[in-house]
Structures are given as C-alpha cells and as structure tokens.
C-alpha cells in the first residue's frame, strides 16, 4: 500500500507497510499526526504480548492466555515474558531460587512506608517504596550493563510483593511479616499479608491457585497506559525501579488499574439486582460510567474477564463467602450486554469487572485491589522495560503538539494591565 501527498504541485509517496505509516515518512512529506491518547499510534515494536481486540485474543509470546492461566505459575510466565521462551525445569528451578533470594527489602524502605498515615492509599506507599529502591541499588542506573539489568529485574520481581504486603500491614497497624523461603511466590505474598499469630500462614490451595491465575492474567497487556508510562520514563535512560514507579502511578488512575476498586464501589452503590435497570439508565444518560466495562482494544469480551468470572465462582465456593454483589454483577452484565447503548459502542466486561469480587472474598480491602494489579503487572513492566532499553530503534519519547495558544505578544507592565 502507498499514500501520496501532493502539496503545491509537488507529490511525495508515503509507504504504508501492512497499513502502518512511519512518522519519518510523514515528516518527509511535511506531514505529522494529531492522535489524542495515542488511540491509533504505535510507539514501539514489541514481541511480548499480542492482542486481537475483535476476536478477544490475548497471547504472551504466542501462548494463549487460557493455556497459561490453566497450567503455568506466575514466575514461569514472568520468565516467558522476559526471555521469550517457557523455562526448562532446570531454568525454572534456578529462576525460582534467584527470586527467593532477593525477597527481603532494606529496612529503610520499611521506614518510608511507616512514615505514611495509616489511611494513606497503599498505591502511594507502593509507588514511593519502589521508586526508593534505586537508592539502595545504584548499579541499576547502568542500564547498558546486561548483568546489572538482569540483577535488578530479579530484585524488582522479588521485592514487589514484600513492599505491597508491608503497605497493607502498615494500614492495619500490624507487625511486618518477613518473606518465608519455605513458601512459593503467591503463598509467601499471602503469608506476608495475612499472617497473625500462627507460626506459618498456609493459605487454602484453592485460594493460592485463584490468586496465581489472577497474577498470570494481569501480568502484561501490551502498550496499556501504565506500560506506556514505564517505556516513556525508560526512554530517558532510567533504571527499572524508577520506570516501574512511574507505571504504578499510571495504574493508580480510576480509568486504568483503579477500576477494580471502582467496580466494587459501583456494585455497592447499586445494592441489589432490581436496581440495575435504574443504574444502567443513569449510565446511558451520561450520569455514571459502567466501571469494569469497555476497553481501548477489546471490542469483544475480554478473555481475562471470562477466566476471572469462573475463578470468582470457585473462590466464593472455596471461601464459603456468599456475596450478594455477585448477583448484582451478573445482572449488570446481562442487562448491559443486551442494551443497544453498550452493543453499539462494543462495550464488554473487562479484566476489572469481576476481579474485585474475588479480592473481597479473599478479605482484601478495596484500596488494596489496584495493588493486587500492580504486583503481577510488574513482570510485564520489567519485560517491556528490558525490550525498550535494548531496542536500537528507540529514542527518548518526546511527542509533538498542535499549538493553539497566542503568538508573539508584547509584555504589558503591571500598571498597564486591565484592573490595575
Ligand atoms: C484496564 O489498555 C489496557 O490494556 C488496560 C488494561 C490492562 O490490562 O492494562 O486492560 C486494564 O485499564 C482495563 C480498563 C479498566 N477501566 C474501566 O473499566 C473504566 C471504565 N471504562 C472506560 O472508562 C473506558 O472504556 C476505557 C477508559 C477503558 C476505554 O476508553 P476509550 O477507549 O478511550 O473509549 P472512549 O472513552 O472513547 O469511549 C467510547 C464510547 C464513549 O461514548 P460516546 O462519547 O461515543 O457516546 O464509549 C463510552 C464513552 O462514553 N464508554 C462508556 C464506557 N466506556 C466507554 N460508557 C459507559 N461506561 C463505560 N465504561
């Protein structure tokens, strides 16, 4: 395919390989793009995650999400995202051991978390705890050194559950639980969150598996808002901690990772299935957003939402938690999927629609829900950071603008201004 730009009688051919036009070719023709939200603009080449929004397909390094969620562990998936292949048994054993060795966090990070008010949002504590890591591992700043990159990615993956758990413990005034090498990645995280007096907290295996599946589903999602933030900060030559800290900030937004917390608030506000119709009319009138619905890429059912919906039913059964909000969510989904407003806009449940119900059944407070998104997404952020800082095509991200302001005005002294 080829485009031709003709200006002042001069024609310039603009190649469009597979429907993609390069910015440099547009510039050569004296053209640029204006694309708020980068809705239709690729900023990177990536081989990590593939999404087909129309078909509802999600693959990590070519492996369907359904197969990974049904068979892998989160650390196996983290290895796949980072290095492109599923680990052999020996590689996985070394990988698990490496992560285990680095779970402890410098005691000063505990002080940073301790300095917050008890009711400070845990995402703020997580963001500062992670961003402070570069001060304890300054070697991470040498992003050209493959050894330093590898070592600090391992540290980032190993320590994010510890910092997240401590952010939670600080909010409930409980002692900090240290990592336990006898436990796997998810079980160790649950123990650091929920351990009280017993020697070693052992979660119900069904709960551990449900959280492992949620971790895998949340691990990566190509160039979403927070990954874009990670890559933008990385493009300036920043280390993995500083870049992941920026990703945590982006994920905090209610339109992004904060949506799972907002879904639960919405379900509680609706209260019962018989009030769903009234709420849906409010959404259609623009008075509210149906949180957990809609997606920039998926214009069909988010494949992750389908898996989470099943996991939700399993966890409610395992925990014996009867949650009337599940009936509200089911009725909300049913009504919305049959309503022309949502059908015409191709709005379907996304990853956040049912996840909050699982987290509530696992006794997490709503403000921890986005933290539970950030912990597994750290694997994808690290993989995307690594791909970005080693991509020879990449340069510092510095978009253009369409200027709409004044030009060449003369300074007016204070006494000469209106109202002086
Ligand atoms: C995540 O990008 C990723 O991959 C993100 C993520 C990941 O794994 O990283 O998948 C995680 O962030 C999932 C999304 C979680 N957010 C929510 O659930 C919040 C509610 N959803 C929306 O705010 C919205 O759907 C977005 C932000 C997710 C997507 O917004 P877009 O693509 O910019 O779509 P849009 O705002 O342009 O909406 C198109 C139309 C508009 O109507 P019109 O102006 O054409 O009349 O659809 C409407 C919107 O008003 N719309 C909604 C809606 N989402 C879009 N109307 C009601 N409820 C909604 N949820």
XYZ file of C-alpha atoms and ligand atoms in Angstrom:
480
model
C 0.000 0.000 0.000
C 1.216 3.542 -0.654
C -0.128 7.032 0.038
C 0.727 10.100 -1.976
C 0.836 13.594 -0.556
C 0.516 16.413 -3.064
C 1.247 19.928 -1.878
C 1.913 22.972 -4.099
C 2.069 20.687 -7.096
C 4.795 18.528 -5.505
C 3.906 14.878 -4.859
C 5.563 12.732 -2.201
C 4.980 8.992 -1.934
C 4.433 7.707 1.616
C 4.886 3.926 2.031
C 2.361 2.115 4.246
C 3.814 -1.313 5.136
C 0.991 -3.569 6.421
C -1.144 -0.461 6.823
C 1.414 1.281 9.033
C 2.842 4.643 8.038
C 6.161 5.652 9.658
C 6.321 9.092 11.238
C 9.621 9.798 9.481
C 7.979 9.227 6.085
C 5.123 11.558 7.014
C 7.661 14.165 8.141
C 9.463 13.847 4.825
C 6.164 14.783 3.150
C 5.742 17.721 5.540
C 3.007 15.920 7.491
C 2.534 14.869 11.149
C -0.327 13.284 13.141
C -2.587 14.505 15.928
C -3.755 11.463 17.928
C -5.026 12.225 21.476
C -4.489 9.243 23.752
C -2.384 7.598 21.027
C -5.567 5.753 20.036
C -4.185 4.878 16.621
C -0.425 5.307 17.005
C 2.236 2.638 17.587
C 5.203 3.970 19.551
C 7.213 0.736 19.752
C 7.817 -2.586 18.077
C 7.228 -5.384 20.569
C 7.294 -9.193 20.554
C 5.962 -9.668 24.082
C 2.144 -9.618 24.040
C -0.325 -9.955 21.186
C -3.948 -8.817 21.452
C -6.711 -9.118 18.868
C -9.452 -6.890 20.275
C -12.105 -8.004 17.798
C -11.538 -11.720 18.366
C -10.834 -11.387 22.092
C -7.396 -12.991 21.734
C -4.551 -12.451 24.245
C -1.189 -14.252 23.886
C 2.058 -13.863 25.854
C 4.981 -14.620 23.489
C 2.464 -16.506 21.311
C 0.991 -18.674 24.088
C -2.819 -18.212 24.573
C -3.700 -16.711 27.942
C -6.202 -19.520 28.573
C -3.437 -22.158 28.405
C -1.043 -20.184 30.593
C -3.731 -19.460 33.207
C -4.685 -23.134 33.247
C -1.180 -24.613 33.502
C 1.600 -22.197 34.487
C 2.803 -20.388 37.593
C 3.219 -16.639 37.726
C 7.016 -16.850 37.897
C 7.030 -19.183 34.872
C 5.012 -16.568 32.983
C 7.322 -13.785 34.200
C 10.290 -15.746 32.777
C 8.391 -16.228 29.484
C 7.558 -12.519 29.207
C 11.165 -11.513 29.936
C 13.110 -14.072 27.908
C 10.625 -15.155 25.237
C 10.517 -18.896 25.989
C 8.976 -21.082 28.668
C 11.759 -22.100 31.101
C 13.076 -25.676 31.187
C 12.753 -27.427 34.576
C 16.373 -26.506 35.432
C 15.914 -22.902 34.282
C 12.718 -22.588 36.342
C 14.410 -24.037 39.439
C 17.262 -21.507 39.141
C 14.776 -18.704 38.412
C 12.579 -19.514 41.435
C 15.668 -19.727 43.649
C 17.008 -16.399 42.385
C 13.692 -14.675 43.101
C 13.517 -16.317 46.557
C 16.966 -14.996 47.457
C 16.013 -11.394 46.832
C 12.654 -11.088 48.594
C 13.947 -9.108 51.576
C 13.753 -5.335 51.399
C 16.168 -2.855 53.012
C 14.869 -1.885 56.458
C 14.908 1.797 55.429
C 12.119 1.059 52.901
C 10.099 -0.061 55.902
C 10.746 3.382 57.360
C 9.456 5.038 54.181
C 6.228 3.047 54.368
C 5.971 3.614 58.119
C 6.158 7.382 57.545
C 2.711 7.431 55.875
C -0.581 7.974 57.655
C -2.307 4.640 58.318
C -5.092 5.586 55.866
C -2.812 6.685 53.022
C -3.721 4.820 49.825
C -1.405 1.772 49.507
C -0.702 2.599 45.853
C 1.058 5.779 47.010
C 3.119 3.768 49.507
C 3.937 1.179 46.823
C 4.984 3.867 44.345
C 7.403 5.513 46.766
C 8.696 2.218 48.155
C 9.534 1.001 44.639
C 10.976 4.316 43.466
C 13.276 4.405 46.514
C 14.863 1.077 45.508
C 17.273 2.754 43.079
C 18.907 4.494 46.052
C 19.741 1.104 47.593
C 20.905 -0.388 44.270
C 22.589 2.458 42.372
C 24.140 -0.117 39.994
C 20.660 -0.256 38.422
C 21.399 3.112 36.817
C 23.882 1.413 34.479
C 21.181 0.197 32.089
C 23.744 -0.636 29.414
C 25.184 -3.425 31.596
C 23.327 -6.719 30.923
C 24.346 -8.120 34.324
C 23.004 -5.044 36.138
C 19.776 -5.177 34.128
C 19.233 -8.843 34.961
C 20.120 -8.495 38.646
C 17.815 -5.537 39.202
C 14.893 -7.079 37.315
C 15.183 -10.109 39.619
C 15.273 -7.790 42.648
C 12.230 -5.845 41.351
C 10.148 -9.001 40.850
C 11.275 -10.469 44.169
C 10.612 -7.392 46.279
C 7.350 -6.022 44.909
C 5.217 -8.497 46.952
C 7.137 -7.602 50.117
C 6.660 -3.850 49.654
C 2.984 -4.380 48.731
C 2.348 -6.555 51.788
C 4.098 -4.084 54.090
C 1.989 -1.234 52.645
C -1.071 -3.220 53.699
C 0.242 -4.210 57.139
C 1.103 -0.569 57.873
C -2.503 0.437 57.121
C -3.883 -2.024 59.687
C -1.212 -1.355 62.297
C 0.079 -4.919 62.249
C 3.715 -6.066 62.543
C 5.591 -6.589 59.274
C 5.845 -10.225 58.210
C 9.131 -11.116 56.559
C 9.500 -13.366 53.471
C 9.487 -17.095 54.175
C 11.743 -19.143 51.891
C 9.650 -22.252 52.502
C 6.750 -20.691 50.605
C 6.210 -20.113 46.880
C 5.762 -16.665 45.377
C 1.989 -16.374 45.887
C 1.808 -18.260 49.192
C 4.627 -16.102 50.560
C 2.736 -12.960 49.492
C -0.446 -14.188 51.219
C 1.506 -15.013 54.382
C 3.128 -11.553 54.475
C -0.357 -10.055 54.106
C -2.437 -12.167 56.455
C -0.148 -13.921 58.950
C -1.216 -13.265 62.517
C -0.040 -15.361 65.453
C 0.364 -18.804 63.871
C 3.940 -19.790 63.018
C 3.452 -20.096 59.259
C 0.328 -18.889 57.482
C -0.845 -21.502 54.969
C -3.499 -20.337 52.511
C -6.198 -22.674 51.169
C -4.648 -24.181 47.974
C -7.740 -23.121 46.029
C -7.165 -19.520 47.123
C -3.486 -19.715 46.193
C -4.357 -21.085 42.749
C -7.027 -18.431 42.202
C -4.536 -15.659 43.017
C -1.873 -17.332 40.830
C -4.360 -17.289 37.929
C -5.196 -13.632 38.609
C -1.471 -12.833 38.659
C -0.986 -14.532 35.277
C -3.977 -12.701 33.780
C -2.663 -9.335 34.974
C 0.999 -9.914 34.070
C 1.112 -7.945 30.821
C -1.149 -6.299 28.283
C 0.994 -4.763 25.528
C 1.077 -0.934 25.401
C -1.531 -0.036 28.044
C -1.353 3.311 29.829
C 0.990 2.197 32.640
C 3.305 0.275 30.300
C 3.474 3.352 28.110
C 4.500 5.312 31.220
C 7.206 2.744 32.029
C 8.559 2.926 28.482
C 8.455 6.724 28.360
C 10.453 7.027 31.607
C 12.802 4.255 30.443
C 13.372 6.066 27.146
C 15.095 8.862 29.065
C 17.673 6.309 30.256
C 16.071 5.418 33.588
C 16.550 2.253 35.625
C 13.880 -0.375 36.162
C 12.858 0.856 39.643
C 12.298 4.453 38.554
C 10.415 3.272 35.461
C 8.208 0.794 37.346
C 7.497 3.507 39.912
C 6.071 5.617 37.073
C 3.998 2.645 35.895
C 2.499 2.291 39.380
C 1.488 5.933 39.250
C -0.282 5.487 35.901
C -2.014 2.294 37.040
C -3.391 4.156 40.072
C -5.818 6.012 37.782
C -9.523 5.007 38.078
C -9.788 4.606 34.308
C -6.932 2.082 34.388
C -5.921 -0.164 37.269
C -8.053 1.749 39.742
C -11.175 0.456 38.005
C -11.331 -2.779 40.016
C -11.739 -0.757 43.216
C -14.292 1.481 41.455
C -16.312 -1.568 40.296
C -16.862 -2.728 43.862
C -17.951 0.772 44.930
C -20.339 0.819 41.958
C -21.818 -2.603 42.845
C -22.302 -1.488 46.448
C -23.933 1.743 45.273
C -26.384 -0.246 43.112
C -27.010 -2.545 46.055
C -29.365 -5.120 44.540
C -30.174 -6.708 41.147
C -33.554 -4.968 40.973
C -31.821 -1.555 40.916
C -29.577 -2.418 37.967
C -32.020 -1.051 35.371
C -32.105 2.361 37.074
C -28.294 2.469 37.182
C -27.955 1.482 33.516
C -30.327 4.312 32.541
C -28.097 6.679 34.508
C -25.056 5.450 32.606
C -26.795 5.935 29.280
C -27.740 9.454 30.362
C -24.069 10.137 30.989
C -24.505 10.380 34.771
C -22.144 7.480 35.522
C -19.663 5.149 33.899
C -20.157 1.382 33.971
C -16.826 0.637 35.624
C -15.236 -2.640 34.574
C -16.794 -2.297 31.141
C -15.218 -1.082 27.907
C -11.688 -1.253 26.637
C -9.475 0.635 24.250
C -8.528 -2.567 22.425
C -11.096 -5.236 23.252
C -14.271 -4.620 21.280
C -15.464 -8.043 22.407
C -15.431 -9.936 25.702
C -12.028 -9.504 27.428
C -10.695 -13.094 27.543
C -9.330 -12.388 31.022
C -12.788 -11.406 32.308
C -14.163 -14.772 31.203
C -11.487 -16.652 33.173
C -11.840 -14.367 36.210
C -15.611 -14.849 36.247
C -15.046 -18.622 36.591
C -12.333 -18.097 39.232
C -14.727 -15.835 41.127
C -17.288 -18.608 41.396
C -14.531 -21.053 42.522
C -13.221 -18.701 45.217
C -16.689 -17.909 46.558
C -17.275 -21.658 46.816
C -13.839 -22.266 48.440
C -14.263 -19.490 50.972
C -17.954 -20.131 51.538
C -18.389 -16.380 51.118
C -21.878 -15.632 49.909
C -21.543 -12.304 48.112
C -24.846 -10.747 47.025
C -22.822 -8.340 44.898
C -22.047 -11.230 42.551
C -25.737 -11.358 41.684
C -25.675 -7.607 41.074
C -22.633 -8.020 38.797
C -24.255 -10.884 36.870
C -27.481 -8.879 36.364
C -25.480 -5.786 35.378
C -23.547 -7.800 32.780
C -26.723 -9.423 31.439
C -28.619 -6.135 31.064
C -25.672 -4.228 29.585
C -24.849 -6.934 27.014
C -28.445 -6.770 25.769
C -28.645 -2.962 25.640
C -28.083 -1.106 22.364
C -26.046 1.644 24.089
C -23.360 -0.873 25.045
C -23.736 -3.056 21.970
C -23.325 -0.109 19.583
C -20.239 1.053 21.476
C -18.886 -2.511 21.698
C -18.589 -2.303 25.473
C -17.993 -5.616 27.248
C -16.746 -6.659 30.688
C -13.001 -6.127 31.041
C -10.421 -7.578 33.411
C -11.621 -5.387 36.272
C -15.309 -6.306 36.274
C -15.174 -9.466 38.405
C -11.706 -9.288 39.960
C -12.831 -7.032 42.815
C -15.372 -9.651 43.927
C -12.585 -12.215 44.250
C -10.385 -9.839 46.196
C -13.255 -9.022 48.534
C -13.916 -12.751 49.074
C -10.199 -13.109 49.933
C -10.752 -10.390 52.542
C -8.657 -7.712 50.834
C -9.868 -4.145 51.481
C -10.883 -2.282 48.277
C -7.928 0.087 48.416
C -5.632 -2.957 48.028
C -7.263 -4.075 44.759
C -5.078 -1.951 42.493
C -2.008 -3.023 44.446
C -3.027 -6.592 43.553
C -2.971 -5.482 39.921
C 0.433 -3.760 40.240
C 2.211 -6.740 41.842
C 1.752 -9.144 38.884
C 1.949 -6.371 36.268
C 5.494 -5.737 37.472
C 6.519 -8.810 35.419
C 5.164 -7.207 32.240
C 6.573 -3.797 33.101
C 10.022 -5.333 33.588
C 9.780 -7.212 30.274
C 8.620 -4.083 28.446
C 11.334 -2.002 30.152
C 14.001 -4.527 29.073
C 12.688 -4.629 25.490
C 12.623 -0.821 25.381
C 16.099 -0.132 26.754
C 17.653 -2.721 24.412
C 15.759 -1.609 21.284
C 18.206 0.151 18.927
C 15.289 1.939 17.222
C 14.099 3.578 20.431
C 14.970 7.146 21.405
C 13.734 9.468 24.114
C 9.952 9.834 23.822
C 9.110 13.451 23.022
C 5.784 13.778 21.155
C 4.821 16.807 19.092
C 1.834 19.063 19.771
C -0.726 21.083 17.851
C -0.205 24.576 19.261
C -3.454 26.511 19.876
C -2.223 29.380 22.048
C -1.254 33.031 21.442
C 1.826 34.083 19.483
C 4.311 36.995 19.765
C 2.537 39.153 22.318
C 4.336 42.143 23.899
C 4.825 42.247 27.678
C 2.394 44.604 29.488
C 3.768 46.192 32.672
C 1.679 45.584 35.785
C 0.359 49.142 35.960
C -0.814 48.927 32.383
C -2.992 45.831 32.814
C -6.772 45.825 32.976
C -7.963 46.358 36.536
C -4.598 47.864 37.602
C -7.589 -1.601 32.196
O -5.269 -0.691 27.978
C -5.227 -1.768 28.659
O -4.815 -2.794 28.209
C -5.704 -1.621 30.089
C -5.886 -2.912 30.888
C -4.571 -3.577 31.163
O -4.557 -4.806 31.341
O -3.550 -2.852 31.294
O -6.731 -3.794 30.166
C -6.507 -2.623 32.263
O -7.323 -0.439 32.362
C -8.983 -2.052 31.859
C -9.985 -0.855 31.749
C -10.438 -0.508 33.191
N -11.241 0.774 33.148
C -12.550 0.743 33.368
O -13.228 -0.275 33.485
C -13.175 2.135 33.440
C -14.437 2.178 32.604
N -14.054 2.067 31.160
C -13.854 3.269 30.451
O -13.588 4.422 31.125
C -13.318 3.114 29.042
O -13.986 2.073 28.466
C -11.818 2.921 28.879
C -11.049 4.014 29.544
C -11.395 1.611 29.405
C -11.535 2.942 27.375
O -11.845 4.204 26.950
P -11.673 4.623 25.410
O -11.127 3.515 24.596
O -10.967 5.915 25.387
O -13.151 4.739 24.959
P -13.958 6.075 24.970
O -13.799 6.719 26.323
O -13.584 6.839 23.762
O -15.448 5.524 24.872
C -16.073 5.308 23.623
C -17.561 5.488 23.898
C -17.887 6.832 24.547
O -19.235 7.112 24.248
P -19.517 8.286 23.144
O -18.718 9.501 23.572
O -19.056 7.702 21.828
O -21.027 8.496 23.211
O -17.998 4.505 24.848
C -18.415 5.156 26.038
C -17.841 6.547 26.017
O -18.660 7.452 26.754
N -17.877 4.381 27.145
C -18.551 4.061 28.236
C -17.693 3.272 28.985
N -16.531 3.134 28.335
C -16.653 3.824 27.199
N -19.809 4.398 28.619
C -20.187 3.894 29.823
N -19.410 3.109 30.610
C -18.166 2.789 30.226
N -17.409 2.026 30.978
